[in-house]
Amino acid sequence: METMSADHAAAITGARNWHAVANDHPERAARMAAGLMQGDPLADAVVDEFFTGRDGTDPMSWGDVMAALETLDTPSGRSRDTEPPALAAFLDAASVLPTWYDPALARAGAMAWWRFGSLQSSTLYQSLIYGYQARGFTRPLSETGRLTEGTWDRVQSTARWVALATAPGRMDVGQPGWVQTLRIRLVHAMVRHHLIHRQGWDTAQWGVPINQTYGQFTITAGFLALPLRIGHDFGLRYSAAEREAITHMWRWIGHVMGVDDDLLPRSFSDAEEIDVVARAFRMEPDPDARTLVTALLDDGYRTEFPLPLPPVVANAINGAVHTVTRPVLRTLFESVSTRWVDDDVAAALGLRATPLHNVVVLARPLVRSREVLRAIGVFGSDTRIAQRELRLVTTQLGMDLANPDADRYRGVA
């Protein structure tokens, strides 16, 4: 494993205090530093094969690559005779269950996650803002020219993937969440290839784009620890067993996404330690981070209601409602977001706190009352609650879990 100096890691990440954090957490920081220069060899090989072909043959099409993924859960399954070597190796590795993986525990984590899935889904905005603090997240978007373009579509696509990956049973090998996670993994490899070979990405100065450390922070801190911390702030409580199960679920998702196992949390306490180290770094966000946050606040949400009217009429009404509510919602989202971002980072990102951030405190009695009623069985079993929450969120996202081959799933990226 390549070693990296603290100065180099600090320069790549923009963490002003990398040396201090490394002194407090030497092993963690050393592995994180090394991960800045590591991509995803199996996925990267598939993309290299896509561009260069093999054994003198013509390069395969991207449609062929996607078709290989999308037929994994069909009765006919894979056809290894026609798969190029790198793609075959990628799919073989992805299909092997790690010794630590417990499908029942992962499903228990999914059920616990979706017990209050509507709240957890809303934390996606905070996960994105968390990512914008890191130059490793913003710089690829800047280099590909996707700062303010397609913000709503990007948020929706990410939300659909999170819903699909965390839905009970949907991350089993061959299931839609597993397939879509592999698809995103290959898209990340495509972006890496494009930035390095077409855009002149300076790996020595910036690290590998979408690197292992970025993956570790995104999965463990952004999608696991942060939503649980936000849920706790709202008054949502998980048992110790539920926290372990949710951690196991995200560990599996991270594994399928291509994050090295030694960077993934082995337990909830391990996830907390990773999150503590990640939050200890005093980041200097890239200047483009403010642009991304502004775009998220301006165009990262819609006010839409499922109205039983012709589409043209429903769209017109929803558009008018969104125009009226947008200024208020923007201010609310911006202010609430400051609760979970350090003051100096919030200032760098252009986030302003107002008294509206106390709406979380006002919501706590409602959340706790709901949990009391749930505990005494008023809303039915936890399984039924999770199913209702999942159906509510996926319907709002335009997803049909009963028809995973529907075209709308092509938007998951």
CSV table of C-alpha atoms in Angstrom, one decimal:
chain,number,residue,atom,x,y,z
A,1,MET,CA,0.0,0.0,0.0
A,2,GLU,CA,1.4,3.4,-1.0
A,3,THR,CA,2.3,5.7,1.9
A,4,MET,CA,1.5,9.4,1.8
A,5,SER,CA,2.9,12.2,3.8
A,6,ALA,CA,0.6,14.3,6.0
A,7,ASP,CA,1.5,17.4,3.9
A,8,HIS,CA,0.4,15.7,0.7
A,9,ALA,CA,-2.9,14.4,2.3
A,10,ALA,CA,-3.6,17.8,3.7
A,11,ALA,CA,-3.1,19.4,0.3
A,12,ILE,CA,-5.3,16.9,-1.5
A,13,THR,CA,-8.2,17.1,1.0
A,14,GLY,CA,-7.9,20.7,2.1
A,15,ALA,CA,-7.8,19.6,5.7
A,16,ARG,CA,-5.8,22.3,7.5
A,17,ASN,CA,-5.2,20.1,10.6
A,18,TRP,CA,-4.4,16.8,9.0
A,19,HIS,CA,-1.2,16.5,11.1
A,20,ALA,CA,-3.1,16.9,14.3
A,21,VAL,CA,-5.7,14.4,13.4
A,22,ALA,CA,-3.0,12.0,12.3
A,23,ASN,CA,-1.3,12.3,15.6
A,24,ASP,CA,-4.6,11.5,17.5
A,25,HIS,CA,-5.6,8.7,15.1
A,26,PRO,CA,-2.4,7.5,13.4
A,27,GLU,CA,-3.7,4.2,11.9
A,28,ARG,CA,-7.0,5.6,10.7
A,29,ALA,CA,-5.4,8.7,9.2
A,30,ALA,CA,-2.6,6.6,7.5
A,31,ARG,CA,-5.2,4.4,5.8
A,32,MET,CA,-7.3,7.3,4.8
A,33,ALA,CA,-4.3,9.0,3.3
A,34,ALA,CA,-3.4,5.9,1.3
A,35,GLY,CA,-7.0,5.6,0.1
A,36,LEU,CA,-6.7,9.0,-1.6
A,37,MET,CA,-4.5,7.4,-4.2
A,38,GLN,CA,-6.6,4.3,-4.8
A,39,GLY,CA,-9.5,3.8,-7.2
A,40,ASP,CA,-11.4,0.6,-7.8
A,41,PRO,CA,-9.2,-1.8,-9.8
A,42,LEU,CA,-12.0,-4.3,-10.8
A,43,ALA,CA,-14.3,-1.6,-12.0
A,44,ASP,CA,-11.5,0.4,-13.6
A,45,ALA,CA,-10.4,-2.7,-15.6
A,46,VAL,CA,-13.9,-3.0,-17.0
A,47,VAL,CA,-13.8,0.6,-18.2
A,48,ASP,CA,-10.4,0.1,-19.7
A,49,GLU,CA,-11.6,-3.0,-21.5
A,50,PHE,CA,-14.6,-1.0,-22.7
A,51,PHE,CA,-12.4,1.5,-24.4
A,52,THR,CA,-9.6,-0.7,-25.7
A,53,GLY,CA,-11.2,-4.0,-26.5
A,54,ARG,CA,-9.4,-7.3,-26.0
A,55,ASP,CA,-7.3,-9.7,-28.0
A,56,GLY,CA,-7.6,-7.5,-31.1
A,57,THR,CA,-11.4,-7.4,-31.0
A,58,ASP,CA,-13.5,-4.3,-31.2
A,59,PRO,CA,-14.3,-2.5,-28.0
A,60,MET,CA,-17.6,-3.5,-26.4
A,61,SER,CA,-20.4,-1.0,-26.2
A,62,TRP,CA,-21.5,0.6,-22.9
A,63,GLY,CA,-24.9,-0.9,-23.7
A,64,ASP,CA,-23.3,-4.4,-23.6
A,65,VAL,CA,-21.9,-3.6,-20.2
A,66,MET,CA,-25.2,-2.5,-18.8
A,67,ALA,CA,-27.0,-5.4,-20.4
A,68,ALA,CA,-24.7,-7.8,-18.6
A,69,LEU,CA,-25.8,-6.2,-15.3
A,70,GLU,CA,-29.4,-6.0,-16.1
A,71,THR,CA,-29.7,-9.7,-17.0
A,72,LEU,CA,-28.2,-10.9,-13.7
A,73,ASP,CA,-31.6,-11.2,-12.1
A,74,THR,CA,-33.3,-12.8,-15.1
A,75,PRO,CA,-34.0,-16.6,-15.3
A,76,SER,CA,-31.3,-17.0,-18.0
A,77,GLY,CA,-28.8,-15.2,-15.8
A,78,ARG,CA,-25.2,-14.6,-17.1
A,79,SER,CA,-23.6,-15.8,-20.2
A,80,ARG,CA,-19.9,-16.1,-19.3
A,81,ASP,CA,-19.0,-17.3,-22.8
A,82,THR,CA,-19.6,-13.8,-24.1
A,83,GLU,CA,-18.4,-11.8,-21.2
A,84,PRO,CA,-15.0,-10.0,-21.7
A,85,PRO,CA,-12.5,-11.1,-19.0
A,86,ALA,CA,-12.5,-7.9,-17.0
A,87,LEU,CA,-16.3,-7.7,-16.8
A,88,ALA,CA,-16.4,-11.4,-15.9
A,89,ALA,CA,-13.9,-10.9,-13.1
A,90,PHE,CA,-15.9,-7.9,-11.9
A,91,LEU,CA,-19.2,-9.7,-11.8
A,92,ASP,CA,-17.6,-12.8,-10.2
A,93,ALA,CA,-16.1,-10.8,-7.4
A,94,ALA,CA,-19.3,-8.9,-6.8
A,95,SER,CA,-21.3,-12.1,-6.6
A,96,VAL,CA,-19.1,-13.7,-3.9
A,97,LEU,CA,-20.5,-13.0,-0.4
A,98,PRO,CA,-17.8,-11.9,2.1
A,99,THR,CA,-17.4,-14.1,5.1
A,100,TRP,CA,-18.7,-11.4,7.4
A,101,TYR,CA,-22.0,-10.8,5.5
A,102,ASP,CA,-25.2,-11.9,7.2
A,103,PRO,CA,-28.3,-11.4,4.9
A,104,ALA,CA,-30.7,-11.7,7.8
A,105,LEU,CA,-28.8,-9.0,9.7
A,106,ALA,CA,-28.8,-6.7,6.7
A,107,ARG,CA,-32.5,-7.2,6.2
A,108,ALA,CA,-33.1,-6.3,9.9
A,109,GLY,CA,-31.1,-3.2,9.3
A,110,ALA,CA,-33.2,-2.3,6.3
A,111,MET,CA,-36.4,-2.8,8.3
A,112,ALA,CA,-35.1,-0.6,11.2
A,113,TRP,CA,-34.0,2.1,8.7
A,114,TRP,CA,-37.4,2.2,7.0
A,115,ARG,CA,-39.3,2.3,10.3
A,116,PHE,CA,-39.0,6.0,9.9
A,117,GLY,CA,-37.9,6.0,6.3
A,118,SER,CA,-39.6,9.3,5.3
A,119,LEU,CA,-37.3,11.1,7.8
A,120,GLN,CA,-34.2,9.2,6.8
A,121,SER,CA,-34.9,10.0,3.1
A,122,SER,CA,-35.1,13.7,3.9
A,123,THR,CA,-31.5,13.5,5.3
A,124,LEU,CA,-30.2,13.0,1.8
A,125,TYR,CA,-29.8,16.8,1.5
A,126,GLN,CA,-27.6,16.9,4.5
A,127,SER,CA,-25.6,14.0,3.2
A,128,LEU,CA,-25.0,15.9,0.0
A,129,ILE,CA,-24.0,19.1,1.9
A,130,TYR,CA,-21.6,16.9,4.0
A,131,GLY,CA,-20.0,15.7,0.8
A,132,TYR,CA,-19.7,19.2,-0.6
A,133,GLN,CA,-17.3,20.1,2.2
A,134,ALA,CA,-14.7,17.8,0.6
A,135,ARG,CA,-12.7,18.8,-2.4
A,136,GLY,CA,-12.6,15.1,-3.5
A,137,PHE,CA,-16.4,15.4,-4.0
A,138,THR,CA,-16.7,18.8,-5.6
A,139,ARG,CA,-13.6,18.7,-7.9
A,140,PRO,CA,-14.9,15.9,-10.1
A,141,LEU,CA,-18.2,17.7,-10.6
A,142,SER,CA,-16.3,20.9,-11.4
A,143,GLU,CA,-14.1,19.2,-13.9
A,144,THR,CA,-17.0,17.6,-15.6
A,145,GLY,CA,-18.9,20.9,-15.7
A,146,ARG,CA,-21.8,19.6,-13.7
A,147,LEU,CA,-22.0,22.2,-10.9
A,148,THR,CA,-25.4,23.8,-11.4
A,149,GLU,CA,-26.6,21.6,-14.2
A,150,GLY,CA,-29.2,18.9,-13.5
A,151,THR,CA,-29.3,19.4,-9.7
A,152,TRP,CA,-32.8,18.2,-9.3
A,153,ASP,CA,-32.2,15.1,-11.5
A,154,ARG,CA,-29.0,14.3,-9.5
A,155,VAL,CA,-30.8,14.6,-6.2
A,156,GLN,CA,-33.7,12.4,-7.5
A,157,SER,CA,-31.3,9.8,-8.9
A,158,THR,CA,-29.4,9.6,-5.7
A,159,ALA,CA,-32.6,9.4,-3.6
A,160,ARG,CA,-33.9,6.6,-5.8
A,161,TRP,CA,-30.7,4.6,-5.4
A,162,VAL,CA,-30.7,5.0,-1.6
A,163,ALA,CA,-34.3,3.9,-1.5
A,164,LEU,CA,-33.6,0.9,-3.7
A,165,ALA,CA,-30.3,-0.1,-1.9
A,166,THR,CA,-31.9,0.1,1.6
A,167,ALA,CA,-35.2,-1.5,0.7
A,168,PRO,CA,-35.5,-4.9,2.5
A,169,GLY,CA,-34.2,-7.7,0.3
A,170,ARG,CA,-33.4,-5.4,-2.7
A,171,MET,CA,-29.6,-5.6,-2.1
A,172,ASP,CA,-29.4,-9.4,-2.2
A,173,VAL,CA,-27.2,-10.6,-5.0
A,174,GLY,CA,-29.0,-10.3,-8.3
A,175,GLN,CA,-31.7,-8.0,-6.9
A,176,PRO,CA,-32.4,-4.5,-8.3
A,177,GLY,CA,-30.6,-2.6,-5.6
A,178,TRP,CA,-27.5,-4.8,-6.0
A,179,VAL,CA,-27.6,-4.4,-9.8
A,180,GLN,CA,-28.0,-0.6,-9.6
A,181,THR,CA,-25.2,-0.3,-7.1
A,182,LEU,CA,-22.9,-2.1,-9.4
A,183,ARG,CA,-24.1,0.2,-12.2
A,184,ILE,CA,-23.2,3.3,-10.2
A,185,ARG,CA,-19.8,1.7,-9.4
A,186,LEU,CA,-19.1,1.4,-13.1
A,187,VAL,CA,-20.3,4.9,-13.8
A,188,HIS,CA,-17.8,6.1,-11.1
A,189,ALA,CA,-15.0,4.2,-12.9
A,190,MET,CA,-16.1,5.8,-16.2
A,191,VAL,CA,-15.9,9.2,-14.6
A,192,ARG,CA,-12.4,8.4,-13.2
A,193,HIS,CA,-11.2,7.3,-16.7
A,194,HIS,CA,-12.7,10.4,-18.3
A,195,LEU,CA,-11.1,12.8,-15.8
A,196,ILE,CA,-7.7,11.2,-15.9
A,197,HIS,CA,-7.4,10.4,-19.6
A,198,ARG,CA,-9.5,13.1,-21.2
A,199,GLN,CA,-9.6,16.0,-18.8
A,200,GLY,CA,-6.0,16.0,-17.7
A,201,TRP,CA,-6.7,15.3,-14.0
A,202,ASP,CA,-3.6,15.8,-11.9
A,203,THR,CA,-3.6,12.7,-9.7
A,204,ALA,CA,-0.4,13.7,-7.9
A,205,GLN,CA,-1.9,17.0,-6.9
A,206,TRP,CA,-5.6,16.0,-6.4
A,207,GLY,CA,-5.5,12.3,-5.6
A,208,VAL,CA,-7.5,9.7,-7.6
A,209,PRO,CA,-10.9,11.0,-8.5
A,210,ILE,CA,-13.7,9.2,-6.5
A,211,ASN,CA,-11.1,7.4,-4.5
A,212,GLN,CA,-11.4,4.9,-1.7
A,213,THR,CA,-11.3,7.5,1.1
A,214,TYR,CA,-14.1,9.4,-0.6
A,215,GLY,CA,-16.0,6.1,-0.7
A,216,GLN,CA,-15.4,5.5,3.0
A,217,PHE,CA,-16.5,9.0,4.0
A,218,THR,CA,-19.6,8.9,1.8
A,219,ILE,CA,-20.8,5.5,3.0
A,220,THR,CA,-19.9,5.6,6.7
A,221,ALA,CA,-20.1,9.3,7.5
A,222,GLY,CA,-22.5,10.7,4.9
A,223,PHE,CA,-25.1,7.9,4.5
A,224,LEU,CA,-24.8,6.1,7.9
A,225,ALA,CA,-23.6,8.2,10.8
A,226,LEU,CA,-25.0,11.5,9.7
A,227,PRO,CA,-28.6,10.3,9.2
A,228,LEU,CA,-28.6,8.5,12.5
A,229,ARG,CA,-27.2,11.7,14.2
A,230,ILE,CA,-29.9,13.8,12.5
A,231,GLY,CA,-32.6,11.2,13.5
A,232,HIS,CA,-31.4,11.4,17.1
A,233,ASP,CA,-31.6,15.2,17.0
A,234,PHE,CA,-35.3,14.8,15.9
A,235,GLY,CA,-35.9,12.4,18.8
A,236,LEU,CA,-35.7,9.1,17.0
A,237,ARG,CA,-34.2,6.4,19.0
A,238,TYR,CA,-32.7,3.0,17.8
A,239,SER,CA,-31.8,0.1,20.0
A,240,ALA,CA,-28.2,-1.1,20.1
A,241,ALA,CA,-29.2,-4.1,18.1
A,242,GLU,CA,-30.9,-1.9,15.4
A,243,ARG,CA,-27.8,0.3,15.2
A,244,GLU,CA,-25.6,-2.7,14.6
A,245,ALA,CA,-28.1,-4.0,11.9
A,246,ILE,CA,-28.2,-0.7,10.1
A,247,THR,CA,-24.4,-0.5,10.2
A,248,HIS,CA,-24.2,-4.0,8.7
A,249,MET,CA,-26.6,-3.0,5.9
A,250,TRP,CA,-24.5,0.0,5.0
A,251,ARG,CA,-21.3,-2.1,5.3
A,252,TRP,CA,-22.7,-4.4,2.7
A,253,ILE,CA,-23.8,-1.6,0.4
A,254,GLY,CA,-20.3,-0.1,0.6
A,255,HIS,CA,-18.8,-3.5,-0.2
A,256,VAL,CA,-20.9,-3.8,-3.3
A,257,MET,CA,-20.0,-0.2,-4.2
A,258,GLY,CA,-16.4,-1.2,-4.2
A,259,VAL,CA,-15.1,0.3,-1.0
A,260,ASP,CA,-12.3,-1.8,0.4
A,261,ASP,CA,-13.4,-3.9,3.4
A,262,ASP,CA,-10.8,-2.5,5.7
A,263,LEU,CA,-12.3,1.0,5.2
A,264,LEU,CA,-15.8,-0.1,6.0
A,265,PRO,CA,-17.2,-0.2,9.6
A,266,ARG,CA,-17.2,-3.5,11.3
A,267,SER,CA,-19.6,-2.3,14.0
A,268,PHE,CA,-21.6,0.8,15.0
A,269,SER,CA,-18.8,1.8,17.4
A,270,ASP,CA,-16.3,1.5,14.5
A,271,ALA,CA,-18.6,3.6,12.3
A,272,GLU,CA,-18.7,6.2,15.1
A,273,GLU,CA,-14.9,6.3,15.2
A,274,ILE,CA,-14.6,6.7,11.5
A,275,ASP,CA,-17.2,9.5,11.6
A,276,VAL,CA,-15.3,11.2,14.5
A,277,VAL,CA,-12.1,11.2,12.6
A,278,ALA,CA,-13.8,12.4,9.4
A,279,ARG,CA,-15.4,15.3,11.3
A,280,ALA,CA,-12.2,16.1,13.1
A,281,PHE,CA,-10.6,17.3,9.8
A,282,ARG,CA,-11.0,21.0,9.4
A,283,MET,CA,-11.8,21.2,5.7
A,284,GLU,CA,-11.3,24.2,3.5
A,285,PRO,CA,-14.1,23.6,0.9
A,286,ASP,CA,-13.3,24.2,-2.7
A,287,PRO,CA,-14.8,27.5,-4.0
A,288,ASP,CA,-17.2,25.6,-6.1
A,289,ALA,CA,-18.7,24.0,-3.0
A,290,ARG,CA,-20.7,27.2,-2.4
A,291,THR,CA,-22.1,27.0,-5.9
A,292,LEU,CA,-23.2,23.4,-5.4
A,293,VAL,CA,-24.9,24.2,-2.1
A,294,THR,CA,-26.7,27.2,-3.7
A,295,ALA,CA,-27.9,25.0,-6.6
A,296,LEU,CA,-29.1,22.4,-4.1
A,297,LEU,CA,-31.1,25.0,-2.2
A,298,ASP,CA,-32.4,26.6,-5.3
A,299,ASP,CA,-33.3,23.5,-7.4
A,300,GLY,CA,-32.8,20.4,-5.1
A,301,TYR,CA,-36.5,20.0,-4.2
A,302,ARG,CA,-40.0,20.3,-5.6
A,303,THR,CA,-43.4,20.9,-4.0
A,304,GLU,CA,-45.5,18.2,-5.7
A,305,PHE,CA,-48.7,16.6,-4.7
A,306,PRO,CA,-50.2,13.4,-6.4
A,307,LEU,CA,-53.3,15.2,-7.7
A,308,PRO,CA,-56.1,13.1,-9.4
A,309,LEU,CA,-56.1,15.5,-12.4
A,310,PRO,CA,-54.9,15.5,-16.0
A,311,PRO,CA,-51.0,15.8,-16.0
A,312,VAL,CA,-51.1,19.3,-17.6
A,313,VAL,CA,-53.4,20.6,-14.9
A,314,ALA,CA,-51.6,18.8,-12.1
A,315,ASN,CA,-48.3,20.1,-13.2
A,316,ALA,CA,-49.6,23.7,-13.5
A,317,ILE,CA,-51.0,23.6,-10.0
A,318,ASN,CA,-47.9,22.0,-8.5
A,319,GLY,CA,-45.8,24.6,-10.3
A,320,ALA,CA,-47.7,27.4,-8.9
A,321,VAL,CA,-47.5,26.0,-5.4
A,322,HIS,CA,-43.8,25.4,-5.7
A,323,THR,CA,-43.3,29.0,-6.8
A,324,VAL,CA,-45.1,30.3,-3.7
A,325,THR,CA,-43.5,27.9,-1.2
A,326,ARG,CA,-40.0,27.8,-2.6
A,327,PRO,CA,-38.6,31.0,-0.8
A,328,VAL,CA,-39.9,29.7,2.6
A,329,LEU,CA,-38.7,26.1,2.0
A,330,ARG,CA,-35.3,27.4,0.8
A,331,THR,CA,-34.8,29.5,4.0
A,332,LEU,CA,-36.0,26.6,6.1
A,333,PHE,CA,-33.7,24.0,4.5
A,334,GLU,CA,-30.7,26.3,4.6
A,335,SER,CA,-31.2,27.2,8.3
A,336,VAL,CA,-31.9,23.7,9.5
A,337,SER,CA,-28.8,22.4,7.6
A,338,THR,CA,-26.6,24.6,9.8
A,339,ARG,CA,-27.5,22.4,12.8
A,340,TRP,CA,-25.2,19.6,11.5
A,341,VAL,CA,-22.4,21.7,9.9
A,342,ASP,CA,-19.6,23.4,11.8
A,343,ASP,CA,-19.9,27.2,11.8
A,344,ASP,CA,-16.8,27.9,9.8
A,345,VAL,CA,-17.7,25.3,7.1
A,346,ALA,CA,-21.3,26.7,7.0
A,347,ALA,CA,-19.9,30.1,6.3
A,348,ALA,CA,-17.7,28.8,3.6
A,349,LEU,CA,-20.6,27.0,2.0
A,350,GLY,CA,-22.8,30.1,2.2
A,351,LEU,CA,-25.3,28.6,4.8
A,352,ARG,CA,-26.9,31.1,7.1
A,353,ALA,CA,-28.6,30.1,10.4
A,354,THR,CA,-31.9,31.7,11.4
A,355,PRO,CA,-34.3,30.9,14.3
A,356,LEU,CA,-35.9,28.5,11.9
A,357,HIS,CA,-33.3,25.9,12.7
A,358,ASN,CA,-35.1,25.4,16.0
A,359,VAL,CA,-38.0,23.7,14.1
A,360,VAL,CA,-36.1,20.5,14.8
A,361,VAL,CA,-36.7,21.0,18.5
A,362,LEU,CA,-40.4,21.7,17.9
A,363,ALA,CA,-40.6,18.4,15.9
A,364,ARG,CA,-39.2,16.3,18.7
A,365,PRO,CA,-42.4,15.8,20.7
A,366,LEU,CA,-44.2,14.7,17.5
A,367,VAL,CA,-41.5,12.2,16.7
A,368,ARG,CA,-41.3,10.9,20.2
A,369,SER,CA,-45.2,10.6,20.4
A,370,ARG,CA,-45.2,8.6,17.2
A,371,GLU,CA,-42.6,6.3,18.6
A,372,VAL,CA,-44.6,5.8,21.8
A,373,LEU,CA,-47.7,4.9,19.7
A,374,ARG,CA,-45.6,2.6,17.5
A,375,ALA,CA,-44.2,0.8,20.5
A,376,ILE,CA,-47.7,0.0,21.9
A,377,GLY,CA,-48.8,-1.2,18.5
A,378,VAL,CA,-51.2,1.5,17.3
A,379,PHE,CA,-49.6,1.6,13.8
A,380,GLY,CA,-49.3,-2.2,13.5
A,381,SER,CA,-46.1,-4.2,13.4
A,382,ASP,CA,-42.7,-2.6,12.6
A,383,THR,CA,-42.7,-4.6,9.4
A,384,ARG,CA,-46.0,-3.0,8.3
A,385,ILE,CA,-44.7,0.4,9.3
A,386,ALA,CA,-41.6,0.0,7.3
A,387,GLN,CA,-43.6,-1.2,4.3
A,388,ARG,CA,-45.8,1.8,4.4
A,389,GLU,CA,-42.9,4.2,4.8
A,390,LEU,CA,-41.1,2.6,1.8
A,391,ARG,CA,-44.2,2.7,-0.3
A,392,LEU,CA,-44.8,6.4,0.6
A,393,VAL,CA,-41.2,7.4,-0.3
A,394,THR,CA,-40.9,5.4,-3.4
A,395,THR,CA,-44.2,6.6,-4.7
A,396,GLN,CA,-43.0,10.2,-4.3
A,397,LEU,CA,-39.8,9.3,-6.1
A,398,GLY,CA,-41.8,7.8,-9.0
A,399,MET,CA,-40.6,4.3,-8.3
A,400,ASP,CA,-42.5,1.0,-8.7
A,401,LEU,CA,-40.8,-1.6,-6.6
A,402,ALA,CA,-43.2,-4.2,-8.0
A,403,ASN,CA,-41.8,-3.6,-11.5
A,404,PRO,CA,-38.0,-3.2,-11.2
A,405,ASP,CA,-37.5,-3.3,-14.9
A,406,ALA,CA,-39.6,-0.2,-15.5
A,407,ASP,CA,-37.9,2.6,-17.4
A,408,ARG,CA,-38.1,4.9,-14.4
A,409,TYR,CA,-35.4,2.8,-12.8
A,410,ARG,CA,-33.0,3.9,-15.5
A,411,GLY,CA,-32.9,7.2,-13.6
A,412,VAL,CA,-31.1,5.6,-10.6
A,413,ALA,CA,-27.5,6.7,-10.9
